[in-house]
XYZ file of C-alpha atoms in Angstrom:
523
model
C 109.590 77.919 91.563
C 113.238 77.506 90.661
C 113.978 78.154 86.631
C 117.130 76.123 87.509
C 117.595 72.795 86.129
C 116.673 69.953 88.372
C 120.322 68.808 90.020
C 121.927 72.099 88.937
C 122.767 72.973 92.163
C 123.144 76.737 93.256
C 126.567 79.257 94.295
C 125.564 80.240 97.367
C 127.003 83.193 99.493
C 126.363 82.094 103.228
C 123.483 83.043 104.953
C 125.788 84.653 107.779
C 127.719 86.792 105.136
C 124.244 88.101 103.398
C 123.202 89.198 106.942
C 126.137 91.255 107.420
C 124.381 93.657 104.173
C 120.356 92.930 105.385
C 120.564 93.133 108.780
C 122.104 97.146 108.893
C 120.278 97.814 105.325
C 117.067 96.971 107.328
C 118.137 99.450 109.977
C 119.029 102.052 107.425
C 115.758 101.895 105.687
C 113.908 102.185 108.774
C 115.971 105.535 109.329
C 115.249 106.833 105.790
C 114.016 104.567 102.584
C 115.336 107.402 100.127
C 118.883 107.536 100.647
C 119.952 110.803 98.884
C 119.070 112.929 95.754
C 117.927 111.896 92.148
C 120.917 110.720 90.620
C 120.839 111.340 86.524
C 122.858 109.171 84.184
C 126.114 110.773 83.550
C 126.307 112.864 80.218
C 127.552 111.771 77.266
C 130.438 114.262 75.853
C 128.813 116.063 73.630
C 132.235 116.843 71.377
C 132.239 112.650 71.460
C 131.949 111.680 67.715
C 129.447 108.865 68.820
C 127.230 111.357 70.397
C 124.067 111.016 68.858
C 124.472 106.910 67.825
C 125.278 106.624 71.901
C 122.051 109.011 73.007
C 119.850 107.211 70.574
C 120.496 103.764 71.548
C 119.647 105.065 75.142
C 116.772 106.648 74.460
C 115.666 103.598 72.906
C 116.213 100.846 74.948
C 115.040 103.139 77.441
C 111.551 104.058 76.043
C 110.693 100.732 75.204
C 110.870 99.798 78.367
C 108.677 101.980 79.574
C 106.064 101.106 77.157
C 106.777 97.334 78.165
C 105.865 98.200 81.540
C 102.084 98.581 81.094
C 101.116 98.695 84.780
C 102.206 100.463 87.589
C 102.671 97.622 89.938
C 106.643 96.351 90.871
C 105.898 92.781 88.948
C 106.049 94.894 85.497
C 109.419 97.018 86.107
C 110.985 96.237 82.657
C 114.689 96.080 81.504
C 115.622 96.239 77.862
C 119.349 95.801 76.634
C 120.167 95.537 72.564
C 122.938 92.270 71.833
C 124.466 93.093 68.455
C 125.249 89.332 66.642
C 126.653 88.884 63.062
C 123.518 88.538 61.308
C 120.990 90.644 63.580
C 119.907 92.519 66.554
C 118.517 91.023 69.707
C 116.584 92.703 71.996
C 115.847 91.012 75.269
C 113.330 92.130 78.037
C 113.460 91.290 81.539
C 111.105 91.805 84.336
C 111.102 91.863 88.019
C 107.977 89.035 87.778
C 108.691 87.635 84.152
C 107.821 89.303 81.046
C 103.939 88.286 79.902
C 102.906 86.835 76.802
C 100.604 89.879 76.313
C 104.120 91.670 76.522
C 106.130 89.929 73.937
C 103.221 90.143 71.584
C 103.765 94.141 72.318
C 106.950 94.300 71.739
C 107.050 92.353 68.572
C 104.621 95.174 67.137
C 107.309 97.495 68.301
C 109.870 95.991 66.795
C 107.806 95.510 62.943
C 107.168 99.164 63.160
C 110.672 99.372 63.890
C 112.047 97.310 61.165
C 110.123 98.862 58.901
C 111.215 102.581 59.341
C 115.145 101.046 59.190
C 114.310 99.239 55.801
C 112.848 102.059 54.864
C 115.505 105.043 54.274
C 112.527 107.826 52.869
C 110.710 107.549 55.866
C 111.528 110.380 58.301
C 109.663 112.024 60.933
C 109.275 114.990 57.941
C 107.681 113.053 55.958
C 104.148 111.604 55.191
C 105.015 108.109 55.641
C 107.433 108.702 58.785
C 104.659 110.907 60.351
C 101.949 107.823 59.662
C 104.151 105.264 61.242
C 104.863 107.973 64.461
C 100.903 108.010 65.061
C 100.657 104.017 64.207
C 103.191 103.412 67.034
C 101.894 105.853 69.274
C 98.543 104.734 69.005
C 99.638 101.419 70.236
C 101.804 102.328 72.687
C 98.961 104.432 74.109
C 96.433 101.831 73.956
C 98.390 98.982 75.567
C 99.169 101.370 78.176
C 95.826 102.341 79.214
C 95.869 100.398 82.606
C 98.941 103.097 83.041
C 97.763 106.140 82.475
C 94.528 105.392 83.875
C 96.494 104.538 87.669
C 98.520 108.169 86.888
C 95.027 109.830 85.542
C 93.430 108.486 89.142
C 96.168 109.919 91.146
C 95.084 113.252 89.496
C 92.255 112.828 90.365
C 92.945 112.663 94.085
C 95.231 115.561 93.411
C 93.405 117.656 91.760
C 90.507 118.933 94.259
C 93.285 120.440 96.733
C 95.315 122.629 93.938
C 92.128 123.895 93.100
C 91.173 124.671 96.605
C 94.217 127.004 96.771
C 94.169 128.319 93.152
C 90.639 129.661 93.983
C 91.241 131.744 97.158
C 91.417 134.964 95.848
C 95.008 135.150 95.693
C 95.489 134.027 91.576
C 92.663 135.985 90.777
C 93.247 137.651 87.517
C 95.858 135.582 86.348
C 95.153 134.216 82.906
C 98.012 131.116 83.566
C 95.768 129.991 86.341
C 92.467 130.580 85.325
C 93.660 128.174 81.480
C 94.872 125.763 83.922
C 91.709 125.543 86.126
C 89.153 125.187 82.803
C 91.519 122.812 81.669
C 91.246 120.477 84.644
C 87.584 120.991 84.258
C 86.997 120.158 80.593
C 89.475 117.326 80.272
C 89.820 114.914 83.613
C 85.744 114.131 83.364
C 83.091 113.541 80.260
C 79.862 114.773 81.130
C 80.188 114.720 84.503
C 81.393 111.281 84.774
C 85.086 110.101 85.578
C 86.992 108.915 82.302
C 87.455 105.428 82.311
C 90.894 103.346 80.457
C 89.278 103.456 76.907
C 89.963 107.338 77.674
C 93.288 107.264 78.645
C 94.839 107.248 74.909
C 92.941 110.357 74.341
C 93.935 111.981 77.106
C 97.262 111.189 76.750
C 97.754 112.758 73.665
C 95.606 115.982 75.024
C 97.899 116.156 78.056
C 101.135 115.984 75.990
C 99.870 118.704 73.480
C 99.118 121.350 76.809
C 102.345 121.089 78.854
C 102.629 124.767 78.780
C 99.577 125.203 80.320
C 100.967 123.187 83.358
C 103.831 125.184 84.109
C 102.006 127.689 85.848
C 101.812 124.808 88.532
C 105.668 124.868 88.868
C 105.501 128.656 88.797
C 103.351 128.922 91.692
C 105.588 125.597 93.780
C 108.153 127.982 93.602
C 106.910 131.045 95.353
C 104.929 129.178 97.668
C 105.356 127.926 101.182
C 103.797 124.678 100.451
C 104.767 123.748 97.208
C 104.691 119.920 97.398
C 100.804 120.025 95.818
C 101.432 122.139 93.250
C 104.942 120.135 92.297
C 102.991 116.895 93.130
C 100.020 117.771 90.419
C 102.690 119.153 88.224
C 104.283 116.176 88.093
C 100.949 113.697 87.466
C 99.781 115.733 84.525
C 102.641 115.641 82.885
C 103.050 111.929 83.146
C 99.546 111.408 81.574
C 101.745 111.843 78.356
C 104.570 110.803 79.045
C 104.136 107.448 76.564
C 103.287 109.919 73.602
C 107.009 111.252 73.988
C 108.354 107.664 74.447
C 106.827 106.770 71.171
C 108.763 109.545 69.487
C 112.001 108.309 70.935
C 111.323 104.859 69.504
C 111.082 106.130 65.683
C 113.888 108.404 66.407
C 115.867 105.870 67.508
C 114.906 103.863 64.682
C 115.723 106.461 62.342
C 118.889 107.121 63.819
C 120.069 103.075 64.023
C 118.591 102.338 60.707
C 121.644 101.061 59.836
C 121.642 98.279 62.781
C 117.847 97.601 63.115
C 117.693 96.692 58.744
C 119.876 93.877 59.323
C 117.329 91.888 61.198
C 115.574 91.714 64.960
C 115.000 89.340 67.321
C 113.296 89.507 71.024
C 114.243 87.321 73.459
C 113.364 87.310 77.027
C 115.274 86.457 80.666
C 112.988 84.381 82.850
C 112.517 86.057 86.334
C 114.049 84.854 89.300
C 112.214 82.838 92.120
C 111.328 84.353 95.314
C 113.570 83.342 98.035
C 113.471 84.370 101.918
C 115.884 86.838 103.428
C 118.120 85.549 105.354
C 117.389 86.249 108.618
C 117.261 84.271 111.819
C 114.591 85.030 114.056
C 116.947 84.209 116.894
C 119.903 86.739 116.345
C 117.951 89.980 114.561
C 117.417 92.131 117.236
C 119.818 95.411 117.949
C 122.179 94.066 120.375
C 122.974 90.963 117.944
C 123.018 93.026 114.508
C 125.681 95.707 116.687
C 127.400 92.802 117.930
C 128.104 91.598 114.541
C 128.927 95.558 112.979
C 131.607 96.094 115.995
C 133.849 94.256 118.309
C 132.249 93.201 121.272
C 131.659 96.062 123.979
C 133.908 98.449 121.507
C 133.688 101.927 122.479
C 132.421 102.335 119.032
C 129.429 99.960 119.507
C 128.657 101.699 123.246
C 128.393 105.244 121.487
C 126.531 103.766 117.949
C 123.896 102.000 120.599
C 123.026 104.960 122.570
C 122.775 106.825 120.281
C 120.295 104.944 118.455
C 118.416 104.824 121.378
C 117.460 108.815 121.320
C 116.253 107.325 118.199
C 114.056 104.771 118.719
C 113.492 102.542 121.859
C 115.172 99.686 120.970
C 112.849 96.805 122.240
C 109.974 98.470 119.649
C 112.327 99.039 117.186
C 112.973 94.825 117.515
C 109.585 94.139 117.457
C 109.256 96.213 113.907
C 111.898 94.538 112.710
C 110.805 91.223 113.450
C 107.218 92.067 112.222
C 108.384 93.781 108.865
C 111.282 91.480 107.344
C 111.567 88.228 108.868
C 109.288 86.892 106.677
C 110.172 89.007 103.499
C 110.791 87.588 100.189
C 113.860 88.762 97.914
C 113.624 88.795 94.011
C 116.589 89.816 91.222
C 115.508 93.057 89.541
C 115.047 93.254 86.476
C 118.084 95.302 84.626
C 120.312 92.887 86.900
C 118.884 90.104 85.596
C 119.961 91.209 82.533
C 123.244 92.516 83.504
C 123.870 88.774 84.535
C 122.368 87.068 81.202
C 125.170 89.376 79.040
C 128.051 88.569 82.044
C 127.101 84.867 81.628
C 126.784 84.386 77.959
C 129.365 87.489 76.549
C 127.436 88.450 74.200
C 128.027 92.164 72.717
C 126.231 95.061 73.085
C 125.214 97.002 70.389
C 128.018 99.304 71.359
C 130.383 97.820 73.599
C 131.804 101.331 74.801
C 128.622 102.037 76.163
C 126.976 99.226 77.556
C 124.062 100.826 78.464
C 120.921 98.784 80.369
C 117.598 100.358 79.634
C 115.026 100.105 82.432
C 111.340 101.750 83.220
C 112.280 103.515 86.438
C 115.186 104.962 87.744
C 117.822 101.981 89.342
C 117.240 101.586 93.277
C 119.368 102.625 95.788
C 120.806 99.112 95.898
C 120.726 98.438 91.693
C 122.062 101.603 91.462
C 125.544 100.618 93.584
C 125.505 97.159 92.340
C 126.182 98.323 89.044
C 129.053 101.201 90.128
C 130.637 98.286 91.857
C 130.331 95.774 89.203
C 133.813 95.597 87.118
C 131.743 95.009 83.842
C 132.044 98.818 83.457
C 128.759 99.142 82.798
C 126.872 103.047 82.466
C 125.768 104.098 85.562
C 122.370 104.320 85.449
C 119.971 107.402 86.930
C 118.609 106.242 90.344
C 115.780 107.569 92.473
C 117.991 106.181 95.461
C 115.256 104.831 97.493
C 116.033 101.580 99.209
C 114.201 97.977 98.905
C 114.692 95.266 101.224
C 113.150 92.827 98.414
C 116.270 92.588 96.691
C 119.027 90.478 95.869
C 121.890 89.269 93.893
C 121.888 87.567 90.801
C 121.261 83.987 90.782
C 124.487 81.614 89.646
C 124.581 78.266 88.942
C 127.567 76.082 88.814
C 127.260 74.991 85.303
C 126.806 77.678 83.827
C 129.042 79.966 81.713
C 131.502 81.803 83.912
C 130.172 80.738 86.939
C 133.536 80.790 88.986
C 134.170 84.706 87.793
C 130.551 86.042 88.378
C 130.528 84.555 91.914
C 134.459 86.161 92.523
C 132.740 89.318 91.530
C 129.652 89.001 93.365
C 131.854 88.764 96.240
C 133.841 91.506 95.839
C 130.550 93.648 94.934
C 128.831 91.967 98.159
C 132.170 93.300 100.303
C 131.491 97.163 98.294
C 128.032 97.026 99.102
C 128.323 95.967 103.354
C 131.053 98.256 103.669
C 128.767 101.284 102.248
C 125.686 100.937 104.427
C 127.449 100.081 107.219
C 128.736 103.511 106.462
C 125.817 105.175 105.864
C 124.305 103.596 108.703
C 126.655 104.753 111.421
C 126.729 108.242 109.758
C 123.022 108.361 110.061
C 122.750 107.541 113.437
C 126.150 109.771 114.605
C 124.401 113.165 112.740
C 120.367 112.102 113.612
C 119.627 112.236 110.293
C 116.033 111.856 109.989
C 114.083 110.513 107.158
C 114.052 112.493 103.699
C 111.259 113.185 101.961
C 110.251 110.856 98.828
C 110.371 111.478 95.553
C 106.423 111.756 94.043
C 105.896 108.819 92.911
C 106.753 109.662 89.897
C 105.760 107.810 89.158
C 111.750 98.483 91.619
C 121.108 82.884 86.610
C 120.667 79.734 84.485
C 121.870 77.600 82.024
C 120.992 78.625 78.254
C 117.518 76.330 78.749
C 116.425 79.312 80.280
C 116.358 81.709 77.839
C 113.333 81.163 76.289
C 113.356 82.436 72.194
C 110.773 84.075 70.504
C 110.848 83.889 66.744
C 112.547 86.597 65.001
C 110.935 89.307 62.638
C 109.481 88.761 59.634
C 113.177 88.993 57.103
C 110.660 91.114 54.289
C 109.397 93.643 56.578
C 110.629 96.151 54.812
C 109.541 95.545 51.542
C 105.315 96.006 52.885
C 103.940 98.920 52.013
C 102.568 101.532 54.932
C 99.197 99.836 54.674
C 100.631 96.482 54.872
C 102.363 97.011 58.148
C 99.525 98.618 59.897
C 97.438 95.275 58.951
C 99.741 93.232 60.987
C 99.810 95.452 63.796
C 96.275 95.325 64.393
C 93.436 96.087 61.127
C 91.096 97.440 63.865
C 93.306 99.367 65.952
C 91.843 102.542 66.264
C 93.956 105.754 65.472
C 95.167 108.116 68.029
C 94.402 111.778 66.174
C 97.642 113.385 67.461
C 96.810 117.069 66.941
C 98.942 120.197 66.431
C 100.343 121.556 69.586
C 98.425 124.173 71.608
C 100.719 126.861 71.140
C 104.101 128.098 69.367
C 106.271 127.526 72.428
C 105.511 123.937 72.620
C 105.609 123.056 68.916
C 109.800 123.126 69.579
C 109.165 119.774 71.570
C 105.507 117.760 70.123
C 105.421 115.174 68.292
C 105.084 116.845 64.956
C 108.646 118.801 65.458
C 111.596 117.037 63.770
C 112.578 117.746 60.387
C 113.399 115.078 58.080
C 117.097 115.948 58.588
C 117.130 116.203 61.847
C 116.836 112.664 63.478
C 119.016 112.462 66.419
C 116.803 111.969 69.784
C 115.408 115.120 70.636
C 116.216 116.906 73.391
C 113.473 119.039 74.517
C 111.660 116.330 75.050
C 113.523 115.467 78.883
C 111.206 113.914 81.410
C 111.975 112.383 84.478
C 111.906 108.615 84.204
C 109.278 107.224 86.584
C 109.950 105.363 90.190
C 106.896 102.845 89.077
C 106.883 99.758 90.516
C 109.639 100.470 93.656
C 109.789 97.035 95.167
C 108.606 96.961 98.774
C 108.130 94.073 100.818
């Protein structure tokens, strides 16, 4: 169903133009879906005088959207940006299948706890209070995340039995790392023989987060063995069970750190979702003799040598068939930190820090998010990207009465142009060299008028002035406290969640974990 409204009618780039990216981006994702290395988000200068305002404010945005996105399915891939207006801070969500009313309630807990620690200067992460508020929010980040962990806590699970199989032939024998690590997996991942179920998972979380040192023999062992992908694999699972407990602390310490900005007042707003709409493809012309007819010039040399060549590939009449099978039918959406990347192009609004417009999201940007946003002239941050490629993707939606229309669709265009010219590229590259497919990440785990915004009511203006107690009743009065205990040993103290000193408040940095691929958009 179209958000648009009714007569508003579309900016359309041609079907025949949109085929010139889908039809060689379906060939180039049937060659590889992961189209290079982990790309991180470029570094902030750490002699910068905005350092630690600029690191904060993306550590925030991006931690609460990972806590927005409570399951690990691609409908709940959440974006979060921060507007700065006169009179107060707006925080708008996006998802790639809009953001739930269960969500927005979430959030808006957030955001009290949030307001509160700005309004109130004494509370650090040092201190009594600021140590209270830290286990308030984590507790319920942890429980509203339970469907979460539990999907991480059953790929463990399935993990689990082979690692053990390998730590227990003979060859770890004596080594105290391993032999923590295997009681470990026995005492915590069941309950009396039983498998945990999500009523667990906070629990565990916290648990998890609190024995990260006894993981690392995991990585240890990857490293000097010939198969390491089980060892990475389980590696990486465990240490995503608690993941959300560090992703609380970045909240308060962003909190802490933008005090100054979040006291002045909040408001959450959210961008509707886009409508599904089919790819453009005509049943009649996508095949590999019409999708190389339309890359070269007609019996070019270049098209002779790009077509045999594909076929020490792939026979080409299968390779039709797949095609035709996989993607004629497929269904594109807008993802979610481009639909917010549009709202802010549409409307102008500022970011909190218009040198660094930054667009939190709870994965890594796709291979195709990721380039959208390089090529956009917005100068927006480039984001981190896992690089894998989606076919259920496309451009933002623009209607012609809304703000700016004329200048998003120029740069659309341009973008569009960028974007066909690069896997065009990358597709003849693969095919010259044979590339073959490389291997995935774990998985780490994917327009309108202003009628489509819809508003949620902002924060309470006295948040600030409840005591502790107070705030915790309008959270929830029967929420159930997450005991976050002292760290298992010295080493990992440096990073828990007890670590920061009341003067230290800048987001910490030992802490680091990768941000998960949850939710990749498939079709």
């Amino acid at each position: 169903m179209s958000h648009d409204p009714p007569g508003d009618p579309p900016m359309s780039h041609s079907p025949r133009r949109l085929r010139r990216l889908y039809e060689p981006l379906s060939l180039l994702q049937t060659l590889g879906n992961v189209r290079g290395w982990r790309i991180r988000a470029p570094d902030i200068p750490q002699d910068y005088s905005g350092f630690n305002a600029i690191k904060s404010h993306r550590s925030f945005v991006d931690a609460l959207a990972y806590a927005c996105a409570y399951k690990k399915e691609p409908a709940y891939v959440t974006a979060v940006a921060l507007e700065k207006r006169p009179e107060e801070i707006v925080v708008w969500l996006a998802a790639n299948k809009n953001v739930e009313d269960t969500v927005v309630s979430f959030a808006q807990d957030v955001l009290r706890i949030v307001q509160w620690l700005a309004r109130n200067p004494s509370a650090q992460l040092g201190t009594e209070d600021g140590q209270q508020t830290l286990n308030l929010l984590t507790s319920r980040v942890l429980c509203f995340n339970a469907p979460k962990i539990y999907a991480y806590y059953e790929q463990v699970m399935r993990a689990a039995p082979q690692v053990i199989a390998k730590l227990s032939n003979g060859q770890h024998e004596g080594n105290p790392n391993v032999a923590n690590l295997k009681h470990w997996l026995s005492q915590h991942l069941q309950r009396d023989g039983l498998q945990l179920q999500e009523v667990d998972m906070a629990k565990l979380a916290v648990i998890s987060h609190n024995s990260r040192d006894t993981f690392e023999v995991l990585r240890n062992i990857a490293m000097e063995s010939h198969d390491p992908h089980p060892f990475e694999r389980l590696f990486k699972l465990l240490g995503k069970l608690g993941k959300h407990v560090i992703m609380s602390k970045r909240i308060v310490e962003g909190a802490i750190f933008l005090r100054s900005d979040f006291a002045r007042g909040m408001r959450l707003e959210r961008v509707p979702a886009s409508p599904e709409l089919l790819l453009p493809f005509s049943s009649r012309k996508y095949n590999i003799d019409g999708i190389s007819n339309r890359m070269f010039s007609s019996n070019s040399a270049e098209k002779q040598r790009f077509l045999a060549r594909l076929r020490t590939i792939w026979d080409t009449s299968e390779w039709d068939k797949n095609l035709a099978k996989k993607h004629l039918a497929g269904k594109s959406i807008v993802h979610a930190e481009l639909l917010i990347l549009d709202h802010f192009e549409k409307t102008g609004g500022d970011f909190l820090d218009n040198s660094d417009k930054y667009i939190g999201c709870s994965k890594p940007a796709c291979y195709l998010c990721y380039h959208y946003i390089c090529n956009h002239p917005g100068r927006y941050i480039r984001p981190s990207s896992h690089q894998k490629l989606y076919m259920r993707w496309r451009l933002p939606d623009i209607s012609i009465t809304e703000p700016n229309a004329a200048t998003r669709f120029k740069d659309q265009e341009q973008i569009l142009n960028n974007l066909i010219n690069l896997v065009r590229r990358e597709l003849r590259n693969d095919i010259e060299t044979g590339v073959g497919k490389m291997k995935e990440c774990p998985d780490s785990t994917a327009g309108g008028t202003s009628t489509m915004f819809e508003l949620e009511t902002g924060l309470e203006a006295d948040m600030g002035s409840l005591s502790f107690q107070e705030l915790r009743h309008q959270i929830d009065p029967d929420l159930q406290y997450v005991v976050i205990p002292d760290p298992v040993s010295s080493s990992s103290s440096a990073s828990s969640i007890h670590s920061r000193s009341s003067a230290d408040t800048a987001v910490s940095g030992g802490d680091e974990v990768e941000y998960d691929s949850d939710g990749g958009v498939v079709v």
